Short mmCIF file of C-alpha atoms in Angstrom, two decimals:
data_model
loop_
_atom_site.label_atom_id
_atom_site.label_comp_id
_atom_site.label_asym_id
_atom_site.label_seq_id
_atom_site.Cartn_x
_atom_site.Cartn_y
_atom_site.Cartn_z
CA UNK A 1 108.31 66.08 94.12
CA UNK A 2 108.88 69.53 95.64
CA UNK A 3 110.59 72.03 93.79
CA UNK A 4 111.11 74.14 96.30
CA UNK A 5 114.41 74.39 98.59
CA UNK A 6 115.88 75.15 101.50
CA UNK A 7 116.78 78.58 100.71
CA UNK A 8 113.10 79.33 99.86
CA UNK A 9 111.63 78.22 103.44
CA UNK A 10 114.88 80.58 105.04
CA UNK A 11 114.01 83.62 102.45
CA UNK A 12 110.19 83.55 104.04
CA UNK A 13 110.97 83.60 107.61
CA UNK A 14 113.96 86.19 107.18
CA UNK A 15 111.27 88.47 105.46
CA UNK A 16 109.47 88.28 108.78
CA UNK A 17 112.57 87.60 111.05
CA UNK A 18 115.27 89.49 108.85
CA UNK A 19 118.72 88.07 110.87
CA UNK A 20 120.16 91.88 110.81
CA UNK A 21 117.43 92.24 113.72
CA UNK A 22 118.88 89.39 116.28
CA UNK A 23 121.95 90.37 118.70
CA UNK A 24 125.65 89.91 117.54
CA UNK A 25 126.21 87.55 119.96
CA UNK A 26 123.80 85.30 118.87
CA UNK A 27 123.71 82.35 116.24
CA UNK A 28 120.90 82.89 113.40
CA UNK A 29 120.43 81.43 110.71
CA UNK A 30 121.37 78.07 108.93
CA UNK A 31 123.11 75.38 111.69
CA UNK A 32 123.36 72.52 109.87
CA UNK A 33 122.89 71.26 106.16
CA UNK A 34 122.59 73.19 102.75
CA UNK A 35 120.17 76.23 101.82
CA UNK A 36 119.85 74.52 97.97
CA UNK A 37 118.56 71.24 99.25
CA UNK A 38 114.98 70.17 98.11
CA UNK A 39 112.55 70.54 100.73
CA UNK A 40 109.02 68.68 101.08
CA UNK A 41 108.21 67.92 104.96
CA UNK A 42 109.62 70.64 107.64
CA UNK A 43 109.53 70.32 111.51
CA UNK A 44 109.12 73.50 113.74
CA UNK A 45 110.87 73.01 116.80
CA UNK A 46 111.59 75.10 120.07
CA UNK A 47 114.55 72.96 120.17
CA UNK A 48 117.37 70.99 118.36
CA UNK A 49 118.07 67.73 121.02
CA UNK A 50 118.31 64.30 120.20
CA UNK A 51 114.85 63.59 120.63
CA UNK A 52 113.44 66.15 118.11
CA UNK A 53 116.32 64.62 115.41
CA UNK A 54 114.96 60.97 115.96
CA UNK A 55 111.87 62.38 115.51
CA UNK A 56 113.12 64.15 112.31
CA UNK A 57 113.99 60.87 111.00
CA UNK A 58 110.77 59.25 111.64
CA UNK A 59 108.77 61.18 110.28
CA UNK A 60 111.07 62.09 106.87
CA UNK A 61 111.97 65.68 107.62
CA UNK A 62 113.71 67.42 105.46
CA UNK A 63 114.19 70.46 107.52
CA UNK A 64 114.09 71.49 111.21
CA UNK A 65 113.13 75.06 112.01
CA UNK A 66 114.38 76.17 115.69
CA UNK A 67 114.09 78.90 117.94
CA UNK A 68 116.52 78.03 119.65
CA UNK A 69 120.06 77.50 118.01
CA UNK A 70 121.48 74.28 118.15
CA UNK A 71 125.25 75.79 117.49
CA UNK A 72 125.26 78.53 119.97
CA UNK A 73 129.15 78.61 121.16
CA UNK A 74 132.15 77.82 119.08
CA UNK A 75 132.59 74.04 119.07
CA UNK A 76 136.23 73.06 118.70
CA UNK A 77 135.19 69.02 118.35
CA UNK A 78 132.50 67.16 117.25
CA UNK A 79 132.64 63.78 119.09
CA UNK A 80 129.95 61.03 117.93
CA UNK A 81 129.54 60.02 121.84
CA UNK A 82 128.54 63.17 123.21
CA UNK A 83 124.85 63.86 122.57
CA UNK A 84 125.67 66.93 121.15
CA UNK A 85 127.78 65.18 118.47
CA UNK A 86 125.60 62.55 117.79
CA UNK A 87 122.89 64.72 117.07
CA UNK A 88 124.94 66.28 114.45
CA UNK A 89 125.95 63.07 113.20
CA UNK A 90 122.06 61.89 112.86
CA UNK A 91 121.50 65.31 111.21
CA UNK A 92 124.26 64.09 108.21
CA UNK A 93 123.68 61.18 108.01
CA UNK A 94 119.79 61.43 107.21
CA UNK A 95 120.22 64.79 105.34
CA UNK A 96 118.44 67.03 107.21
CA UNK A 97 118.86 71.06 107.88
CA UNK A 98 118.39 72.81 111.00
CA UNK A 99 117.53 76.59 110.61
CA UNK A 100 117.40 79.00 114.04
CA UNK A 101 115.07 81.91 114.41
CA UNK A 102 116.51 83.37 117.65
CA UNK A 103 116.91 87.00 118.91
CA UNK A 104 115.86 87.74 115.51
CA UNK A 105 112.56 85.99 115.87
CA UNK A 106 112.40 87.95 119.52
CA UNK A 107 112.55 90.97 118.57
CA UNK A 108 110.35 90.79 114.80
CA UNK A 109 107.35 92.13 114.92
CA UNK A 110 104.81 89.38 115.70
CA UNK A 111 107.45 87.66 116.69
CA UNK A 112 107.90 85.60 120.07
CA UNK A 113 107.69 88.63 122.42
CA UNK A 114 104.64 89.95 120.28
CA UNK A 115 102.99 86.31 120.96
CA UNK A 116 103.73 85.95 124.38
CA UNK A 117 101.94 89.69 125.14
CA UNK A 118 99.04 89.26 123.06
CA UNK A 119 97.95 85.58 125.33
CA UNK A 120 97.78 87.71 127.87
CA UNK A 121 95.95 90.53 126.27
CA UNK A 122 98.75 93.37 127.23
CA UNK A 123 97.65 96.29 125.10
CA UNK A 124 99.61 99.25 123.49
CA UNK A 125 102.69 97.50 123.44
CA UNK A 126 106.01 98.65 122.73
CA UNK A 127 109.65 97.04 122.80
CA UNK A 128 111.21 97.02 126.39
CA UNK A 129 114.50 97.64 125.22
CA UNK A 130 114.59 99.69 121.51
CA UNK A 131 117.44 97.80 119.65
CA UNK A 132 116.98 100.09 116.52
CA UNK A 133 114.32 101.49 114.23
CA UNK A 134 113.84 100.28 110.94
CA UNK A 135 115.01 102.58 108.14
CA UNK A 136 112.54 104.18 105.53
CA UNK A 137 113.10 103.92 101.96
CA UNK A 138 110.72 106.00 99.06
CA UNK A 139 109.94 104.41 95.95
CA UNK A 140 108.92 106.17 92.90
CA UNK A 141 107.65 104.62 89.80
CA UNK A 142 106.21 106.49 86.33
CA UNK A 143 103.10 103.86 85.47
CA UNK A 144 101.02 103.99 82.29
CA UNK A 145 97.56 105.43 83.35
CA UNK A 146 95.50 102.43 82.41
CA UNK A 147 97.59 99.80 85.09
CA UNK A 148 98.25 102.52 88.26
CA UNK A 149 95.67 100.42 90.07
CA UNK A 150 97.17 97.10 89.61
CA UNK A 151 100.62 98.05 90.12
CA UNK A 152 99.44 100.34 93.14
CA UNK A 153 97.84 96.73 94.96
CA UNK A 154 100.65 94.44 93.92
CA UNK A 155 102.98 97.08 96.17
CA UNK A 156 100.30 97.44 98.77
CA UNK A 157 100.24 93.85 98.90
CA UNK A 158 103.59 93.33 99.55
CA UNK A 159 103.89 95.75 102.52
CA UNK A 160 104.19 99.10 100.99
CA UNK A 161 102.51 102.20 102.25
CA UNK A 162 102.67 101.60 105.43
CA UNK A 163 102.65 105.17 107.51
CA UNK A 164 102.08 104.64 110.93
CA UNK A 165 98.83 103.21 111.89
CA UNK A 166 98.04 103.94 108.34
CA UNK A 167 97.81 101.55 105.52
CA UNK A 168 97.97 101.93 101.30
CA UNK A 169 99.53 105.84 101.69
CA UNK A 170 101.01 106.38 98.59
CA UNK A 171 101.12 110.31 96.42
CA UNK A 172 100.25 110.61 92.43
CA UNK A 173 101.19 113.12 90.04
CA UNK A 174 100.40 112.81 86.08
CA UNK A 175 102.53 114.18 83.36
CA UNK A 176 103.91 112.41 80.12
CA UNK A 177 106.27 109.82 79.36
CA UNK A 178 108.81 109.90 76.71
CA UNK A 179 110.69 107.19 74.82
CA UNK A 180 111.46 106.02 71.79
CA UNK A 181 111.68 101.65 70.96
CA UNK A 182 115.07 100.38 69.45
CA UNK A 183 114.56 97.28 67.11
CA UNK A 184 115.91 94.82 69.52
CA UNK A 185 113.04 96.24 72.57
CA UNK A 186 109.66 94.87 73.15
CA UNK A 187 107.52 97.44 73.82
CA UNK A 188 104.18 97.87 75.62
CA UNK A 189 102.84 101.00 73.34
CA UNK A 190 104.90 102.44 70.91
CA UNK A 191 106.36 101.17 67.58
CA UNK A 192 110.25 100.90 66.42
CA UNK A 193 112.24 103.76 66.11
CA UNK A 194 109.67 106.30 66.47
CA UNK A 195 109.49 108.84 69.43
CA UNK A 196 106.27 107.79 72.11
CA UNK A 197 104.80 110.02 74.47
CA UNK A 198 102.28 108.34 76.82
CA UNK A 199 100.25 109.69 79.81
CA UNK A 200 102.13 108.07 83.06
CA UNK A 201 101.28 108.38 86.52
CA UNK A 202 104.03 109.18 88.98
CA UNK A 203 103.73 107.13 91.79
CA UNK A 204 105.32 107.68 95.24
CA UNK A 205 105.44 105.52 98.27
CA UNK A 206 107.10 104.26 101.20
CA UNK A 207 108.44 101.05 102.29
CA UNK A 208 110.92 99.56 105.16
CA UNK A 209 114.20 98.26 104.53
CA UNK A 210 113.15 94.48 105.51
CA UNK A 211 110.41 94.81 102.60
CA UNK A 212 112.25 96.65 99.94
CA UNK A 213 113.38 94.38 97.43
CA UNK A 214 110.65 91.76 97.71
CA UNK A 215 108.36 95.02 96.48
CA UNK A 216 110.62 95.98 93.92
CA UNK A 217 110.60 92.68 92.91
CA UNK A 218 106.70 92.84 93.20
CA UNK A 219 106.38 96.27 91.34
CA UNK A 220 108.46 94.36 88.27
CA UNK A 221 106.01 91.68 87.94
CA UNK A 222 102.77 93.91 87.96
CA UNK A 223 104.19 96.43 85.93
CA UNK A 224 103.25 96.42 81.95
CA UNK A 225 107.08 97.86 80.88
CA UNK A 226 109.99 96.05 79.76
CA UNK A 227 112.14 98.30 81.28
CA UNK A 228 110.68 99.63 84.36
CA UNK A 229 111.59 103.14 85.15
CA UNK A 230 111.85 103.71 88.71
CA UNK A 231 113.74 105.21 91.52
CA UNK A 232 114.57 104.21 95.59
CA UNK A 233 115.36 107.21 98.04
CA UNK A 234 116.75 105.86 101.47
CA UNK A 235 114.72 108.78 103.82
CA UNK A 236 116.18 110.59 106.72
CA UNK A 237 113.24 109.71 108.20
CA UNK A 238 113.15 106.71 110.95
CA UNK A 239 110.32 104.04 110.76
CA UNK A 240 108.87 101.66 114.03
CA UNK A 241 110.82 101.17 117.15
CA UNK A 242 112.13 97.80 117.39
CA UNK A 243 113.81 95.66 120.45
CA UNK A 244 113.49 93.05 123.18
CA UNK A 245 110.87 92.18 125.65
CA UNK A 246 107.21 94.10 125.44
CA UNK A 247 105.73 97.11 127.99
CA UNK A 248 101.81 97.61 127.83
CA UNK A 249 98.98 97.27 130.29
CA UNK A 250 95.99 94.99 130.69
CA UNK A 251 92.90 95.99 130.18
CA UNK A 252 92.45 96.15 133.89
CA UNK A 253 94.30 96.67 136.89
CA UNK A 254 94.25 92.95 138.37
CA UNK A 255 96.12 91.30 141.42
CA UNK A 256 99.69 89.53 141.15
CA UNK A 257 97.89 86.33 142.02
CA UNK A 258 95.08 86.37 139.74
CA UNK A 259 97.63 87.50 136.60
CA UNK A 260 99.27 84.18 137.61
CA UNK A 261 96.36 81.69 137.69
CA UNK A 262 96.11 83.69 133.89
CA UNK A 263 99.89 83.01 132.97
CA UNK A 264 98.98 79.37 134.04
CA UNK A 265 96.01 78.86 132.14
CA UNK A 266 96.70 80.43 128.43
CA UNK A 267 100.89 79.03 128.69
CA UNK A 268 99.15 75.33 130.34
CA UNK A 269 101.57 75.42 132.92
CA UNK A 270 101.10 74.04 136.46
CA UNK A 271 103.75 75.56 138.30
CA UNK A 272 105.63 79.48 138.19
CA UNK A 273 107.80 81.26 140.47
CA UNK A 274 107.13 84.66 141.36
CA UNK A 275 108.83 87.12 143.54
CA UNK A 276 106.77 89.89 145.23
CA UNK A 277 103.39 90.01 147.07
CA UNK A 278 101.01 87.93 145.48
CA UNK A 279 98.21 90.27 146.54
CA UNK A 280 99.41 93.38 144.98
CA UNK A 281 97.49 95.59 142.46
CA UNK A 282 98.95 95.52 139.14
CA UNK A 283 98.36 96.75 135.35
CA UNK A 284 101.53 97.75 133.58
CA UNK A 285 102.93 94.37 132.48
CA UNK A 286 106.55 93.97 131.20
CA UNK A 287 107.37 90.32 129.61
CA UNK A 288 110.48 88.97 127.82
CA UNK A 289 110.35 85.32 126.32
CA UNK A 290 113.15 83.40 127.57
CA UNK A 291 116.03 84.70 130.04
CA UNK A 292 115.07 88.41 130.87
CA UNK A 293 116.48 88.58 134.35
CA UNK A 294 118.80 91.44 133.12
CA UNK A 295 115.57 93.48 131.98
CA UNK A 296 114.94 94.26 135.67
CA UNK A 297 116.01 97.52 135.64
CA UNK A 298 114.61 98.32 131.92
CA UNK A 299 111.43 97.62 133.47
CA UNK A 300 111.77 99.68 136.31
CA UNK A 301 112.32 102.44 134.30
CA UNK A 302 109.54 101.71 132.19
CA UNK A 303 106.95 102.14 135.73
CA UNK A 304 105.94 98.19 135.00
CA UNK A 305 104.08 96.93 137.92
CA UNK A 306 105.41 92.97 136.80
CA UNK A 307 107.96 91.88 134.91
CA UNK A 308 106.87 88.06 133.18
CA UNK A 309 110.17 86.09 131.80
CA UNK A 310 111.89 82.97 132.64
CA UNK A 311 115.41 82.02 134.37
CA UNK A 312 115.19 84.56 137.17
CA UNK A 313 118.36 83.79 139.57
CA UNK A 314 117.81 84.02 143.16
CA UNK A 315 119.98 87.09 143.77
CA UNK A 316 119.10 88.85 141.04
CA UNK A 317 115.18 88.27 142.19
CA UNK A 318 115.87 89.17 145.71
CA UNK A 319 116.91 92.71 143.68
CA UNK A 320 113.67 92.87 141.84
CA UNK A 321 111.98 92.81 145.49
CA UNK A 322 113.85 95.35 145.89
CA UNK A 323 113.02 97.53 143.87
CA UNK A 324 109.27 97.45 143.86
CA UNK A 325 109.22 94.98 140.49
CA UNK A 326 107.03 91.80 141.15
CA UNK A 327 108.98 88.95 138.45
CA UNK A 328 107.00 86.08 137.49
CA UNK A 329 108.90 83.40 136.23
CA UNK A 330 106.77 81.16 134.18
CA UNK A 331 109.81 79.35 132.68
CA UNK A 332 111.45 79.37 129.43
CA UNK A 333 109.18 76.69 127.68
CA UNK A 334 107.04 79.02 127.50
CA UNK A 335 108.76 80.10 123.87
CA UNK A 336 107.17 77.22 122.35
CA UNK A 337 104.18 79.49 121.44
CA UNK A 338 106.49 80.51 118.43
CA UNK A 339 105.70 76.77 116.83
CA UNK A 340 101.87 77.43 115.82
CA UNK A 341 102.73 81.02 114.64
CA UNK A 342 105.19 79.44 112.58
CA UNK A 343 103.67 77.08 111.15
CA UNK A 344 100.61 79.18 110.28
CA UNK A 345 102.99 82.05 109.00
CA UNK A 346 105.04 79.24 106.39
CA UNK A 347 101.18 77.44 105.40
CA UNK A 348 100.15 80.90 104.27
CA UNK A 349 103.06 81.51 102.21
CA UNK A 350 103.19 78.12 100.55
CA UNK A 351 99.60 77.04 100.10
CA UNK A 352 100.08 76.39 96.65
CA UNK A 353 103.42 74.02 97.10
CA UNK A 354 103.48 70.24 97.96
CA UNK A 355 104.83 71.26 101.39
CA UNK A 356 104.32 69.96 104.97
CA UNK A 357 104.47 71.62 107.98
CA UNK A 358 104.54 70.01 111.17
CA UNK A 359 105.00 70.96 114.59
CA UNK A 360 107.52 69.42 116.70
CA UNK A 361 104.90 66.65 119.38
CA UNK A 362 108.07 66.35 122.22
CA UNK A 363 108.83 68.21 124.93
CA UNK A 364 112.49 69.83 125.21
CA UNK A 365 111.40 71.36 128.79
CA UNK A 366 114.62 70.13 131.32
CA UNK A 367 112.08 70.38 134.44
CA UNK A 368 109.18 68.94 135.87
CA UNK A 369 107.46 70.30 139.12
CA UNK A 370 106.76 67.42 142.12
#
């Protein structure tokens, strides 16, 4: 029997997808259920309908994890013979939790967004739309010599150090520790009572918000103290650009026609709408997963050739035209690339627990081309 619970599955994803990322007006997080129920056999889901809850139930899920939410608006009723209520009532009734990854999920690095460019090979990417930059914090930690390397890797491990498009940055200074044991301590070196001075290390490094007190936590375990000494500096300093959609080119310019024959093969989809001519020379891609129609001018500004999304509305297409912007709308099912990647991303994490993860086999896609 799994140990493990809900809360540990939503801790994982929210160190990838932290919820402070997604928009206000969105609905992140848990839906439906309890974050301190047991959890052995999840599903991974674009969607929460009916059909992906009777599937829940055959196949003994304890937990559904969404991209899309299934509580979006306020409901002021929940009426068994709506099939939004029943779906909730299934959900009760067999004890399972839905968890949504939205906007948060959008916006993470290697998140939806990130997915979606890197099928089609769109290179030096950057967010559309920059919702905010993650802030930096500085740790600093005095380390006996003899353990700076193993403390050093159990914070690079965990995501410290990161400077740029550098890896493992960290500074060291030496100089010597001081303290002195009371009886009730447990000391590493030193005996009761009597004043120690030690050769420590002082390590510095760096380390985003989202990542801060899983390292800490990290830094604790691999650290030989009982009580480690050690101090956290938020920095003035701004980390990666964050936000909606992707901007980046292919590796070569290409027409509109041939980047949709591409769109059709990696996504397996037989049918798109695009508006623009087909024949046109393009290389600066913009894409947003989902309903990016009101990206049109972000893109613009941007000097994208094409702007990929789904949900364009005929007016606001006719504008796109317009304005030079070829949109390809390959649809909004499109999203479901995020089940694979987060599957993969949860099997990593829990390789060592009696846990099953298993993608979602229907399709939640409202349309069919004839």
């Amino acid at each position: 029997m799994s140990h493990l619970t809900n809360k540990d599955i939503f801790k994982k994803i929210e160190d990838w997808a932290p919820i402070s990322l997604g928009y206000d007006w969105d609905n992140n997080g848990l839906q439906v259920g309890s974050a301190s129920n047991e959890v052995e056999n999840v599903l991974i889901s674009l969607d929460v309908l009916e059909v992906t809850v009777d599937e829940a139930i055959e196949k003994n899920i304890d937990l559904i994890i969404a991209h899309h939410p299934l509580l979006f608006k306020g409901l002021k009723e929940i009426d068994f013979d709506t099939p939004k209520g029943r779906t909730i009532k299934k959900l009760i009734q067999h004890n399972i939790s839905v968890y949504a990854a939205h906007t948060n999920l959008d916006i993470a690095e290697g998140g939806v967004n990130d997915l979606l460019a890197e099928k089609l090979s769109i290179q030096q990417t950057k967010p559309l739309v920059e919702t905010s930059r993650t802030s930096l914090y500085k740790i600093i930690v005095y380390v006996p010599t003899e353990h700076i390397d193993t403390v050093k890797n159990a914070l690079f491990d965990s995501g410290v150090g990161q400077l740029g498009n550098y890896s493992n940055c960290s500074f060291e200074s030496t100089g010597q520790g001081q303290f002195k044991p009371l009886k009730e301590a447990n000391p590493y070196s030193g005996a009761h009572n009597k004043l120690s001075i030690t050769e420590e290390v002082k390590l510095e490094v760096i380390v985003s918000k989202e990542k801060l007190n899983n390292s800490i936590n990290q830094l604790i375990k691999a650290h030989p103290y009982e009580e480690v000494a050690y101090d956290v500096y938020k920095l003035e300093n701004k980390d990666k650009s964050l936000g909606i959609g992707r901007i980046g080119c292919l590796n070569e310019k290409t027409s509109v026609q041939l980047l949709c024959e591409q769109i059709k093969e990696e996504f397996k989809i037989n049918k798109l709408r695009v508006s623009g001519d087909l024949a046109k020379t393009v290389q600066k891609v913009a894409i947003v997963g989902g309903s990016g129609e009101k990206f049109i001018h972000d893109a613009v500004k941007q000097n994208a050739d094409v702007l990929i999304t789904g949900d364009i509305s005929f007016h606001l297409a006719q504008e796109a035209i317009e304005l030079g912007l070829v949109v390809i709308d390959a649809g909004h099912y499109i999203e479901q690339i995020m089940k694979e990647s987060v599957k993969n991303y949860l099997q990593t994490n829990f390789e060592s627990k009696s846990i099953n993860f298993i993608i979602s086999d229907k399709n939640t896609d409202p349309f069919k081309f004839i």
